[in-house]
mmCIF file of C-alpha atoms in Angstrom:
data_model
loop_
_atom_site.group_PDB
_atom_site.id
_atom_site.type_symbol
_atom_site.label_atom_id
_atom_site.label_comp_id
_atom_site.label_asym_id
_atom_site.label_seq_id
_atom_site.Cartn_x
_atom_site.Cartn_y
_atom_site.Cartn_z
ATOM 1 C CA MET A 1 -0.083 -0.063 -0.113
ATOM 2 C CA TYR A 2 1.352 3.499 -0.911
ATOM 3 C CA PHE A 3 2.148 4.952 2.514
ATOM 4 C CA TYR A 4 1.579 8.588 3.422
ATOM 5 C CA ARG A 5 1.469 10.868 6.386
ATOM 6 C CA VAL A 6 -0.329 14.124 7.125
ATOM 7 C CA ASN A 7 -0.048 16.015 10.480
ATOM 8 C CA SER A 8 -3.798 16.093 11.609
ATOM 9 C CA ASN A 9 -7.045 14.594 11.222
ATOM 10 C CA THR A 10 -8.292 17.981 10.263
ATOM 11 C CA GLU A 11 -5.957 17.938 7.077
ATOM 12 C CA GLU A 12 -7.376 14.736 6.125
ATOM 13 C CA ASN A 13 -10.829 15.887 6.561
ATOM 14 C CA TYR A 14 -10.181 18.835 4.144
ATOM 15 C CA LEU A 15 -8.383 16.665 1.434
ATOM 16 C CA LYS A 16 -11.190 14.179 1.537
ATOM 17 C CA ALA A 17 -13.901 16.785 1.403
ATOM 18 C CA ILE A 18 -12.117 18.594 -1.697
ATOM 19 C CA TYR A 19 -12.024 15.020 -3.317
ATOM 20 C CA LEU A 20 -15.446 14.107 -2.722
ATOM 21 C CA LEU A 21 -16.603 17.554 -4.263
ATOM 22 C CA THR A 22 -14.540 17.123 -7.361
ATOM 23 C CA ASP A 23 -13.993 13.409 -7.932
ATOM 24 C CA GLY A 24 -10.408 14.230 -7.358
ATOM 25 C CA ILE A 25 -10.043 15.779 -10.664
ATOM 26 C CA ARG A 26 -11.991 19.259 -11.105
ATOM 27 C CA GLU A 27 -11.529 22.241 -9.403
ATOM 28 C CA VAL A 28 -13.897 23.540 -6.577
ATOM 29 C CA ASN A 29 -15.213 26.715 -5.249
ATOM 30 C CA PRO A 30 -13.831 27.722 -1.793
ATOM 31 C CA LYS A 31 -17.250 28.420 -0.711
ATOM 32 C CA ASP A 32 -18.478 24.966 -1.469
ATOM 33 C CA VAL A 33 -15.711 23.373 0.663
ATOM 34 C CA SER A 34 -16.314 25.735 3.686
ATOM 35 C CA GLU A 35 -20.180 24.736 3.334
ATOM 36 C CA HIS A 36 -19.423 21.054 3.022
ATOM 37 C CA LEU A 37 -17.285 21.217 6.206
ATOM 38 C CA GLY A 38 -19.165 23.795 8.128
ATOM 39 C CA VAL A 39 -16.172 26.146 8.434
ATOM 40 C CA LYS A 40 -15.670 29.861 7.895
ATOM 41 C CA MET A 41 -13.728 31.053 4.789
ATOM 42 C CA PRO A 42 -10.637 32.468 6.881
ATOM 43 C CA SER A 43 -10.078 28.988 8.354
ATOM 44 C CA LEU A 44 -10.534 27.459 4.689
ATOM 45 C CA ASN A 45 -7.910 29.955 3.569
ATOM 46 C CA SER A 46 -5.626 29.274 6.292
ATOM 47 C CA MET A 47 -5.871 25.502 5.604
ATOM 48 C CA MET A 48 -5.354 25.870 2.026
ATOM 49 C CA LYS A 49 -2.404 27.882 2.265
ATOM 50 C CA ARG A 50 -1.001 25.032 4.682
ATOM 51 C CA LEU A 51 -1.901 22.316 2.260
ATOM 52 C CA ALA A 52 -0.438 24.285 -0.828
ATOM 53 C CA GLU A 53 2.638 24.755 1.064
ATOM 54 C CA LYS A 54 2.671 20.905 1.333
ATOM 55 C CA GLU A 55 1.940 20.536 -2.286
ATOM 56 C CA LEU A 56 -1.150 18.741 -1.643
ATOM 57 C CA VAL A 57 -3.433 21.496 -3.485
ATOM 58 C CA SER A 58 -3.244 24.201 -6.063
ATOM 59 C CA HIS A 59 -4.717 27.381 -4.601
ATOM 60 C CA THR A 60 -4.792 31.063 -4.445
ATOM 61 C CA SER A 61 -6.778 32.812 -1.863
ATOM 62 C CA TYR A 62 -10.385 33.010 -2.953
ATOM 63 C CA LYS A 63 -9.863 31.108 -6.135
ATOM 64 C CA PRO A 64 -10.935 27.703 -7.071
ATOM 65 C CA ILE A 65 -9.156 24.838 -5.334
ATOM 66 C CA LYS A 66 -7.836 21.621 -7.211
ATOM 67 C CA LEU A 67 -5.859 18.545 -5.537
ATOM 68 C CA THR A 68 -2.471 17.904 -6.767
ATOM 69 C CA ASP A 69 -1.512 14.328 -7.703
ATOM 70 C CA LYS A 70 -0.124 13.878 -4.238
ATOM 71 C CA GLY A 71 -3.014 15.450 -2.729
ATOM 72 C CA ARG A 72 -5.431 13.335 -4.835
ATOM 73 C CA LYS A 73 -3.755 10.236 -3.833
ATOM 74 C CA ILE A 74 -3.761 10.870 -0.078
ATOM 75 C CA ALA A 75 -7.372 11.814 -0.242
ATOM 76 C CA ALA A 76 -8.184 8.684 -2.169
ATOM 77 C CA LEU A 77 -6.489 6.467 0.479
ATOM 78 C CA ILE A 78 -8.363 8.247 3.257
ATOM 79 C CA ILE A 79 -11.563 7.448 1.265
ATOM 80 C CA ARG A 80 -10.518 3.907 0.773
ATOM 81 C CA LYS A 81 -9.985 3.370 4.765
ATOM 82 C CA HIS A 82 -13.495 4.998 5.299
ATOM 83 C CA ARG A 83 -15.343 2.653 2.834
ATOM 84 C CA LEU A 84 -13.468 -0.375 3.790
ATOM 85 C CA THR A 85 -14.555 0.345 7.490
ATOM 86 C CA GLU A 86 -17.952 0.678 6.601
ATOM 87 C CA MET A 87 -17.884 -2.697 4.537
ATOM 88 C CA PHE A 88 -16.362 -4.257 7.480
ATOM 89 C CA LEU A 89 -18.936 -2.951 9.929
ATOM 90 C CA VAL A 90 -21.732 -4.098 7.726
ATOM 91 C CA GLU A 91 -20.537 -7.508 6.530
ATOM 92 C CA ARG A 92 -18.594 -8.680 9.674
ATOM 93 C CA MET A 93 -20.341 -6.843 12.700
ATOM 94 C CA GLY A 94 -24.000 -6.700 11.496
ATOM 95 C CA PHE A 95 -24.355 -2.886 11.240
ATOM 96 C CA GLY A 96 -27.033 -1.554 9.107
ATOM 97 C CA TRP A 97 -25.851 0.639 6.293
ATOM 98 C CA GLU A 98 -27.334 3.603 7.985
ATOM 99 C CA GLU A 99 -25.248 3.177 10.947
ATOM 100 C CA VAL A 100 -21.799 3.068 9.630
ATOM 101 C CA HIS A 101 -20.772 6.514 8.528
ATOM 102 C CA GLU A 102 -20.109 8.299 11.783
ATOM 103 C CA ILE A 103 -18.076 5.117 13.069
ATOM 104 C CA ALA A 104 -15.962 5.053 9.926
ATOM 105 C CA GLU A 105 -15.452 8.823 10.191
ATOM 106 C CA GLN A 106 -13.375 8.125 13.480
ATOM 107 C CA ILE A 107 -11.626 4.825 12.176
ATOM 108 C CA GLU A 108 -10.327 6.139 8.870
ATOM 109 C CA HIS A 109 -7.798 8.380 10.760
ATOM 110 C CA ILE A 110 -5.943 5.421 11.928
ATOM 111 C CA LYS A 111 -2.300 5.524 10.266
ATOM 112 C CA SER A 112 -1.573 2.007 10.326
ATOM 113 C CA PRO A 113 -1.465 0.787 6.611
ATOM 114 C CA LEU A 114 -1.295 -2.805 7.999
ATOM 115 C CA PHE A 115 -4.611 -2.503 9.817
ATOM 116 C CA PHE A 116 -6.724 -1.782 6.659
ATOM 117 C CA GLN A 117 -4.705 -4.104 4.491
ATOM 118 C CA LYS A 118 -5.791 -6.902 6.973
ATOM 119 C CA MET A 119 -9.382 -5.511 6.978
ATOM 120 C CA ASN A 120 -9.328 -5.679 3.147
ATOM 121 C CA GLU A 121 -7.998 -9.296 3.231
ATOM 122 C CA ILE A 122 -10.711 -10.261 5.662
ATOM 123 C CA LEU A 123 -13.253 -8.930 3.221
ATOM 124 C CA GLY A 124 -11.919 -10.413 0.066
ATOM 125 C CA SER A 125 -10.848 -7.204 -1.535
ATOM 126 C CA PRO A 126 -14.301 -5.731 -2.211
ATOM 127 C CA LYS A 127 -14.702 -3.344 -5.011
ATOM 128 C CA GLN A 128 -17.758 -1.306 -3.536
ATOM 129 C CA ASP A 129 -18.766 -0.156 0.171
ATOM 130 C CA PRO A 130 -22.518 -1.060 1.601
ATOM 131 C CA HIS A 131 -23.801 2.116 -0.471
ATOM 132 C CA GLY A 132 -22.454 0.884 -3.690
ATOM 133 C CA SER A 133 -19.460 3.651 -3.889
ATOM 134 C CA PRO A 134 -16.379 2.548 -5.356
ATOM 135 C CA ILE A 135 -13.508 1.694 -2.908
ATOM 136 C CA PRO A 136 -10.001 2.941 -4.081
ATOM 137 C CA ASP A 137 -7.369 0.526 -4.398
ATOM 138 C CA ALA A 138 -4.152 0.221 -2.373
ATOM 139 C CA ASN A 139 -2.751 2.856 -4.857
ATOM 140 C CA GLY A 140 -5.454 5.294 -4.516
ATOM 141 C CA GLU A 141 -6.894 4.520 -7.927
ATOM 142 C CA VAL A 142 -10.603 4.429 -8.274
ATOM 143 C CA ALA A 143 -12.721 2.519 -10.820
ATOM 144 C CA GLU A 144 -15.212 4.513 -12.725
ATOM 145 C CA MET A 145 -18.826 3.491 -12.157
ATOM 146 C CA ASN A 146 -21.010 5.777 -14.023
ATOM 147 C CA TYR A 147 -24.488 4.180 -13.069
ATOM 148 C CA PRO A 148 -27.534 6.281 -14.348
ATOM 149 C CA LYS A 149 -29.972 7.467 -12.132
ATOM 150 C CA LEU A 150 -33.414 5.772 -11.696
ATOM 151 C CA SER A 151 -34.899 9.089 -12.457
ATOM 152 C CA GLU A 152 -33.297 8.659 -15.784
ATOM 153 C CA SER A 153 -35.134 5.375 -16.741
ATOM 154 C CA LYS A 154 -37.987 4.757 -19.177
ATOM 155 C CA GLU A 155 -41.328 3.049 -18.535
ATOM 156 C CA ASN A 156 -41.084 -0.767 -18.711
ATOM 157 C CA GLN A 157 -37.478 -0.863 -18.109
ATOM 158 C CA LYS A 158 -36.062 -3.678 -15.973
ATOM 159 C CA LEU A 159 -33.176 -2.589 -13.592
ATOM 160 C CA ARG A 160 -31.388 -3.566 -10.550
ATOM 161 C CA LEU A 161 -30.473 -1.115 -7.828
ATOM 162 C CA VAL A 162 -26.510 -0.969 -7.509
ATOM 163 C CA ALA A 163 -25.953 2.301 -5.602
ATOM 164 C CA VAL A 164 -27.340 5.306 -3.852
ATOM 165 C CA ASN A 165 -25.670 8.644 -4.551
ATOM 166 C CA ASN A 166 -26.805 10.008 -1.054
ATOM 167 C CA SER A 167 -26.067 7.939 2.026
ATOM 168 C CA SER A 168 -27.325 10.099 4.750
ATOM 169 C CA GLU A 169 -28.949 8.503 7.696
ATOM 170 C CA ASP A 170 -32.244 9.752 7.051
ATOM 171 C CA PHE A 171 -32.543 8.672 3.425
ATOM 172 C CA LEU A 172 -31.035 5.053 4.273
ATOM 173 C CA LYS A 173 -33.928 4.741 6.991
ATOM 174 C CA PHE A 174 -36.325 5.677 4.429
ATOM 175 C CA LEU A 175 -35.172 2.855 2.292
ATOM 176 C CA ASN A 176 -35.098 0.450 4.973
ATOM 177 C CA ALA A 177 -38.630 1.246 5.992
ATOM 178 C CA ARG A 178 -39.587 0.285 2.565
ATOM 179 C CA ASP A 179 -37.484 -2.798 2.272
ATOM 180 C CA ILE A 180 -35.342 -1.039 -0.522
ATOM 181 C CA SER A 181 -31.725 -2.237 -0.702
ATOM 182 C CA LEU A 182 -28.826 -2.944 -3.344
ATOM 183 C CA GLY A 183 -29.348 -5.845 -5.421
ATOM 184 C CA LEU A 184 -33.113 -5.250 -5.578
ATOM 185 C CA GLU A 185 -34.721 -5.860 -9.087
ATOM 186 C CA LEU A 186 -37.586 -3.759 -10.215
ATOM 187 C CA LYS A 187 -39.461 -2.650 -13.222
ATOM 188 C CA VAL A 188 -40.636 0.906 -14.150
ATOM 189 C CA LEU A 189 -44.462 0.723 -14.579
ATOM 190 C CA ASP A 190 -45.182 4.509 -15.012
ATOM 191 C CA ILE A 191 -43.632 7.858 -14.934
ATOM 192 C CA GLU A 192 -45.776 10.776 -13.813
ATOM 193 C CA SER A 193 -45.112 13.584 -16.085
ATOM 194 C CA PHE A 194 -46.252 16.249 -13.710
ATOM 195 C CA ASP A 195 -43.834 15.776 -10.876
ATOM 196 C CA GLY A 196 -41.507 12.896 -12.305
ATOM 197 C CA SER A 197 -42.721 10.368 -9.542
ATOM 198 C CA MET A 198 -42.319 6.812 -10.721
ATOM 199 C CA SER A 199 -44.498 3.715 -9.969
ATOM 200 C CA VAL A 200 -42.176 0.710 -9.742
ATOM 201 C CA GLU A 201 -42.711 -3.043 -9.259
ATOM 202 C CA PHE A 202 -40.209 -5.021 -7.290
ATOM 203 C CA ALA A 203 -39.311 -8.573 -7.884
ATOM 204 C CA ASP A 204 -41.522 -9.822 -5.172
ATOM 205 C CA GLN A 205 -44.300 -7.888 -6.955
ATOM 206 C CA ARG A 206 -44.518 -5.202 -4.229
ATOM 207 C CA THR A 207 -45.479 -1.852 -6.225
ATOM 208 C CA GLN A 208 -44.406 1.708 -4.885
ATOM 209 C CA THR A 209 -44.628 5.081 -5.912
ATOM 210 C CA LEU A 210 -41.212 6.926 -5.471
ATOM 211 C CA SER A 211 -40.829 10.766 -5.754
ATOM 212 C CA GLN A 212 -38.484 12.340 -8.154
ATOM 213 C CA ILE A 213 -36.097 13.305 -5.058
ATOM 214 C CA VAL A 214 -35.906 9.418 -4.169
ATOM 215 C CA CYS A 215 -35.424 8.497 -7.968
ATOM 216 C CA ASP A 216 -32.644 10.860 -8.593
ATOM 217 C CA ARG A 217 -30.836 9.213 -5.450
ATOM 218 C CA LEU A 218 -31.108 5.595 -6.534
ATOM 219 C CA LEU A 219 -28.493 4.384 -9.185
ATOM 220 C CA VAL A 220 -29.304 1.358 -11.383
ATOM 221 C CA THR A 221 -28.098 -0.838 -14.183
ATOM 222 C CA PRO A 222 -30.285 -2.374 -16.879
ATOM 223 C CA ILE A 223 -31.226 -6.115 -16.559
ATOM 224 C CA LYS A 224 -31.166 -7.537 -20.108
#
């Protein structure tokens, strides 16, 4: 595993936030980063200056922020630790997928590469976390998974739910209450032209109407 070291959990949180807002590639507005982390602009600019000095970001005060190659790799490996931890908590410890984020937020700051190497081996080198998000590999490389949203589907399409693009606790509890989980097969029965809501039938013949907001957050792949 690529070995890295940054000085604080706070620095790791900033790098991870920038990565998640940009897929590690694009530039991001400083205001978006400050809102994502709940910090004020002077604090953000101070941290960006520190990270720029370490060659982890490219940044000029109040201008868009972009990760350097070094910063991108470090951020991806932090995300790897987070998503491996979430998978371990679900697969080996019996946590629900709605329960694991806050715990993983704490564990991701453990510095030992061996700890996460063993976790990966126990899990059989998973490619995705419990929410369907890709797990970066040990070199910080991430496989592209460009799944369409359910809201982009057409009537009579048969689909499989493969990921969610919003893993907030409230949303996952909403899905739990409706027995909606990854791997579930479904068919689009009807699309309401007025508000984009969808009537779907699941493989067990249940039917439900899902709002466009929900359909925007469910990622699917066609079943041929």
